[in-house]
C-alpha positions as YAML, in Angstrom:
chain: A
units: angstrom
residues:
- id: 1
  name: UNK
  ca: [5.95, -16.36, -13.70]
- id: 2
  name: UNK
  ca: [5.06, -12.48, -12.27]
- id: 3
  name: UNK
  ca: [5.29, -9.65, -14.04]
- id: 4
  name: UNK
  ca: [5.89, -6.37, -12.65]
- id: 5
  name: UNK
  ca: [3.50, -3.41, -12.42]
- id: 6
  name: UNK
  ca: [4.80, -0.92, -14.27]
- id: 7
  name: UNK
  ca: [2.40, 2.77, -13.85]
- id: 8
  name: UNK
  ca: [4.14, 4.61, -17.31]
- id: 9
  name: UNK
  ca: [2.38, 1.08, -19.10]
- id: 10
  name: UNK
  ca: [-0.02, -0.09, -16.45]
- id: 11
  name: UNK
  ca: [-1.90, 3.88, -16.90]
- id: 12
  name: UNK
  ca: [-3.24, 2.81, -20.15]
- id: 13
  name: UNK
  ca: [-4.46, -0.85, -20.06]
- id: 14
  name: UNK
  ca: [-7.44, -1.57, -18.79]
- id: 15
  name: UNK
  ca: [-8.39, -1.39, -14.86]
- id: 16
  name: UNK
  ca: [-12.51, -2.36, -14.16]
- id: 17
  name: UNK
  ca: [-12.24, -2.55, -10.49]
- id: 18
  name: UNK
  ca: [-10.42, 0.61, -10.20]
- id: 19
  name: UNK
  ca: [-7.27, -0.06, -7.34]
- id: 20
  name: UNK
  ca: [-4.34, 0.75, -9.80]
- id: 21
  name: UNK
  ca: [-4.19, -2.34, -11.06]
- id: 22
  name: UNK
  ca: [-4.56, -3.61, -14.82]
- id: 23
  name: UNK
  ca: [-7.06, -6.43, -15.54]
- id: 24
  name: UNK
  ca: [-3.51, -7.81, -17.60]
- id: 25
  name: UNK
  ca: [-1.25, -7.72, -14.24]
- id: 26
  name: UNK
  ca: [-4.18, -9.05, -11.99]
- id: 27
  name: UNK
  ca: [-5.01, -12.41, -14.42]
- id: 28
  name: UNK
  ca: [-1.15, -12.82, -15.06]
- id: 29
  name: UNK
  ca: [-0.17, -12.25, -10.86]
- id: 30
  name: UNK
  ca: [-3.22, -14.52, -9.86]
- id: 31
  name: UNK
  ca: [-5.57, -11.55, -7.96]
- id: 32
  name: UNK
  ca: [-9.22, -10.95, -9.23]
- id: 33
  name: UNK
  ca: [-9.37, -7.80, -11.40]
- id: 34
  name: UNK
  ca: [-12.45, -7.41, -10.46]
- id: 35
  name: UNK
  ca: [-13.27, -7.56, -6.67]
- id: 36
  name: UNK
  ca: [-12.71, -3.93, -5.94]
- id: 37
  name: UNK
  ca: [-11.00, -3.40, -2.89]
- id: 38
  name: UNK
  ca: [-7.27, -2.05, -1.96]
- id: 39
  name: UNK
  ca: [-4.58, -4.57, -1.88]
- id: 40
  name: UNK
  ca: [-1.61, -5.01, -2.90]
- id: 41
  name: UNK
  ca: [1.29, -8.25, -1.38]
- id: 42
  name: UNK
  ca: [3.66, -7.00, -2.74]
- id: 43
  name: UNK
  ca: [5.03, -10.90, -3.56]
- id: 44
  name: UNK
  ca: [5.53, -10.71, -7.41]
- id: 45
  name: UNK
  ca: [8.64, -11.41, -7.80]
- id: 46
  name: UNK
  ca: [11.87, -8.83, -8.12]
- id: 47
  name: UNK
  ca: [11.95, -5.28, -7.13]
- id: 48
  name: UNK
  ca: [8.13, -5.03, -7.29]
- id: 49
  name: UNK
  ca: [6.55, -1.75, -5.71]
- id: 50
  name: UNK
  ca: [3.39, -2.55, -7.37]
- id: 51
  name: UNK
  ca: [3.35, 1.06, -8.51]
- id: 52
  name: UNK
  ca: [4.28, 1.97, -4.53]
- id: 53
  name: UNK
  ca: [6.31, 5.73, -4.46]
- id: 54
  name: UNK
  ca: [8.37, 7.03, -1.93]
- id: 55
  name: UNK
  ca: [9.80, 10.20, -0.35]
- id: 56
  name: UNK
  ca: [12.21, 10.52, 1.63]
- id: 57
  name: UNK
  ca: [13.87, 6.83, 2.67]
- id: 58
  name: UNK
  ca: [16.27, 4.96, 1.06]
- id: 59
  name: UNK
  ca: [15.72, 3.57, -2.22]
- id: 60
  name: UNK
  ca: [11.56, 1.75, -1.94]
- id: 61
  name: UNK
  ca: [12.70, -2.32, -3.29]
- id: 62
  name: UNK
  ca: [9.70, -3.96, -3.19]
- id: 63
  name: UNK
  ca: [12.18, -7.78, -1.89]
- id: 64
  name: UNK
  ca: [10.49, -10.94, -0.72]
- id: 65
  name: UNK
  ca: [7.03, -10.25, -0.77]
- id: 66
  name: UNK
  ca: [7.76, -6.63, 1.14]
- id: 67
  name: UNK
  ca: [8.91, -3.85, 0.50]
- id: 68
  name: UNK
  ca: [11.63, -2.17, 3.06]
- id: 69
  name: UNK
  ca: [13.34, 1.18, 3.56]
- id: 70
  name: UNK
  ca: [14.95, 3.86, 6.06]
- id: 71
  name: UNK
  ca: [13.32, 6.72, 6.78]
- id: 72
  name: UNK
  ca: [15.74, 9.39, 6.39]
- id: 73
  name: UNK
  ca: [15.05, 12.32, 8.11]
- id: 74
  name: UNK
  ca: [12.35, 12.49, 11.24]
- id: 75
  name: UNK
  ca: [9.52, 11.88, 7.64]
- id: 76
  name: UNK
  ca: [8.95, 9.71, 5.61]
- id: 77
  name: UNK
  ca: [5.77, 9.16, 3.24]
- id: 78
  name: UNK
  ca: [4.95, 6.27, 0.92]
- id: 79
  name: UNK
  ca: [2.23, 7.26, -1.66]
- id: 80
  name: UNK
  ca: [0.68, 6.34, -4.30]
- id: 81
  name: UNK
  ca: [-1.62, 7.42, -6.74]
- id: 82
  name: UNK
  ca: [-4.47, 5.93, -9.45]
- id: 83
  name: UNK
  ca: [-6.67, 4.67, -7.88]
- id: 84
  name: UNK
  ca: [-11.04, 4.70, -8.64]
- id: 85
  name: UNK
  ca: [-12.07, 2.89, -5.74]
- id: 86
  name: UNK
  ca: [-15.43, 3.25, -4.70]
- id: 87
  name: UNK
  ca: [-15.25, 4.20, -1.21]
- id: 88
  name: UNK
  ca: [-18.74, 2.47, -0.28]
- id: 89
  name: UNK
  ca: [-16.71, -0.87, -0.56]
- id: 90
  name: UNK
  ca: [-13.41, 0.21, 0.98]
- id: 91
  name: UNK
  ca: [-15.01, 1.45, 4.33]
- id: 92
  name: UNK
  ca: [-13.62, -1.27, 6.15]
- id: 93
  name: UNK
  ca: [-10.78, -1.23, 8.41]
- id: 94
  name: UNK
  ca: [-7.01, -0.33, 6.96]
- id: 95
  name: UNK
  ca: [-4.32, -3.32, 7.37]
- id: 96
  name: UNK
  ca: [-0.98, -3.03, 6.64]
- id: 97
  name: UNK
  ca: [1.23, -6.16, 8.06]
- id: 98
  name: UNK
  ca: [4.89, -3.81, 8.80]
- id: 99
  name: UNK
  ca: [7.43, -4.95, 11.09]
- id: 100
  name: UNK
  ca: [10.01, -1.57, 12.16]
- id: 101
  name: UNK
  ca: [13.66, -0.95, 13.68]
- id: 102
  name: UNK
  ca: [12.17, 1.17, 16.36]
- id: 103
  name: UNK
  ca: [8.57, 2.56, 16.87]
- id: 104
  name: UNK
  ca: [7.02, 4.45, 13.79]
- id: 105
  name: UNK
  ca: [4.23, 6.36, 13.97]
- id: 106
  name: UNK
  ca: [1.98, 5.96, 11.25]
- id: 107
  name: UNK
  ca: [-0.05, 8.74, 8.76]
- id: 108
  name: UNK
  ca: [-2.64, 7.02, 6.82]
- id: 109
  name: UNK
  ca: [-4.19, 10.11, 4.47]
- id: 110
  name: UNK
  ca: [-6.78, 9.32, 1.79]
- id: 111
  name: UNK
  ca: [-7.06, 11.50, -1.32]
- id: 112
  name: UNK
  ca: [-5.37, 15.00, 0.61]
- id: 113
  name: UNK
  ca: [-7.24, 14.01, 4.19]
- id: 114
  name: UNK
  ca: [-6.16, 12.91, 7.61]
- id: 115
  name: UNK
  ca: [-7.86, 9.76, 8.01]
- id: 116
  name: UNK
  ca: [-6.42, 8.44, 11.21]
- id: 117
  name: UNK
  ca: [-3.06, 6.83, 13.21]
- id: 118
  name: UNK
  ca: [-1.07, 3.88, 14.34]
- id: 119
  name: UNK
  ca: [2.23, 2.86, 15.98]
- id: 120
  name: UNK
  ca: [3.93, 0.68, 13.84]
- id: 121
  name: UNK
  ca: [6.38, -0.83, 16.29]
- id: 122
  name: UNK
  ca: [7.56, -3.94, 16.60]
- id: 123
  name: UNK
  ca: [10.51, -5.97, 15.16]
- id: 124
  name: UNK
  ca: [8.65, -8.85, 14.66]
- id: 125
  name: UNK
  ca: [5.45, -8.61, 11.50]
- id: 126
  name: UNK
  ca: [2.35, -7.70, 12.78]
- id: 127
  name: UNK
  ca: [-0.95, -6.06, 12.04]
- id: 128
  name: UNK
  ca: [-1.44, -3.28, 12.83]
- id: 129
  name: UNK
  ca: [-5.20, -1.53, 12.06]
- id: 130
  name: UNK
  ca: [-6.63, 2.11, 11.10]
- id: 131
  name: UNK
  ca: [-10.12, 2.20, 11.36]
- id: 132
  name: UNK
  ca: [-11.40, 4.33, 8.73]
- id: 133
  name: UNK
  ca: [-15.41, 3.38, 8.99]
- id: 134
  name: UNK
  ca: [-17.48, 7.18, 8.90]
- id: 135
  name: UNK
  ca: [-13.85, 8.93, 8.52]
- id: 136
  name: UNK
  ca: [-13.69, 7.71, 4.57]
- id: 137
  name: UNK
  ca: [-15.69, 10.31, 2.44]
- id: 138
  name: UNK
  ca: [-18.02, 9.19, -0.33]
- id: 139
  name: UNK
  ca: [-17.30, 9.22, -3.66]
- id: 140
  name: UNK
  ca: [-14.36, 8.11, -4.85]
- id: 141
  name: UNK
  ca: [-11.25, 7.05, -3.71]
- id: 142
  name: UNK
  ca: [-7.57, 8.38, -5.51]
- id: 143
  name: UNK
  ca: [-4.51, 8.68, -4.27]
- id: 144
  name: UNK
  ca: [-2.70, 7.14, -0.97]
- id: 145
  name: UNK
  ca: [-0.23, 8.30, 0.73]
- id: 146
  name: UNK
  ca: [1.31, 6.52, 4.16]
- id: 147
  name: UNK
  ca: [3.11, 9.77, 6.47]
- id: 148
  name: UNK
  ca: [5.54, 7.68, 8.39]
- id: 149
  name: UNK
  ca: [7.45, 9.49, 11.06]
- id: 150
  name: UNK
  ca: [11.13, 8.11, 13.14]
- id: 151
  name: UNK
  ca: [14.01, 8.48, 14.21]
- id: 152
  name: UNK
  ca: [16.46, 8.38, 11.47]
- id: 153
  name: UNK
  ca: [17.33, 5.40, 9.43]
- id: 154
  name: UNK
  ca: [13.93, 4.03, 10.73]
- id: 155
  name: UNK
  ca: [14.44, 0.43, 8.86]
- id: 156
  name: UNK
  ca: [10.82, -0.15, 8.19]
- id: 157
  name: UNK
  ca: [9.05, -2.91, 5.86]
- id: 158
  name: UNK
  ca: [6.05, -3.76, 5.19]
- id: 159
  name: UNK
  ca: [4.36, -7.13, 3.97]
- id: 160
  name: UNK
  ca: [0.93, -6.23, 2.68]
- id: 161
  name: UNK
  ca: [-1.67, -3.12, 2.68]
- id: 162
  name: UNK
  ca: [-5.10, -4.03, 2.57]
- id: 163
  name: UNK
  ca: [-8.73, -2.48, 3.25]
- id: 164
  name: UNK
  ca: [-11.55, -4.85, 3.44]
- id: 165
  name: UNK
  ca: [-12.31, -8.58, 3.81]
- id: 166
  name: UNK
  ca: [-11.97, -10.31, 0.85]
- id: 167
  name: UNK
  ca: [-9.05, -11.52, 0.91]
- id: 168
  name: UNK
  ca: [-6.46, -14.06, 2.63]
- id: 169
  name: UNK
  ca: [-2.88, -13.39, 3.25]
...
């Protein structure tokens, strides 16, 4: 079975590793509630977005194990707040496994500071990396934004998002 992340409920549950997912939810969905690393795989069934929200997209759907949406206008933003992650444990490359119907420039923003960019330009799922070493300020990661610039109606699908090598996918 699976259970969705409901940010309004999960913020009241214990999350000792600071990844924005409650220990209850992580146990229920087979994740490590103590790894302290950013990891979203959207494979919990249903329409799960694991707390990610969007602006300037069609309805953000976590369907069949990935996020799926279309860019409206020229820029869309996916965001996730509620982290309490130690930046030292999350300084390995930021990775996203995604595909898009047309090229899309991805800008990674952590705590309102731009980290770096990558191009998502594959019609088949591919892994795109952004080097975060020395680019993430020390301290706590509280908020992550993915700014996506591309042509209107570009379809984007995200299979997983992670930092670090603590998970096999």
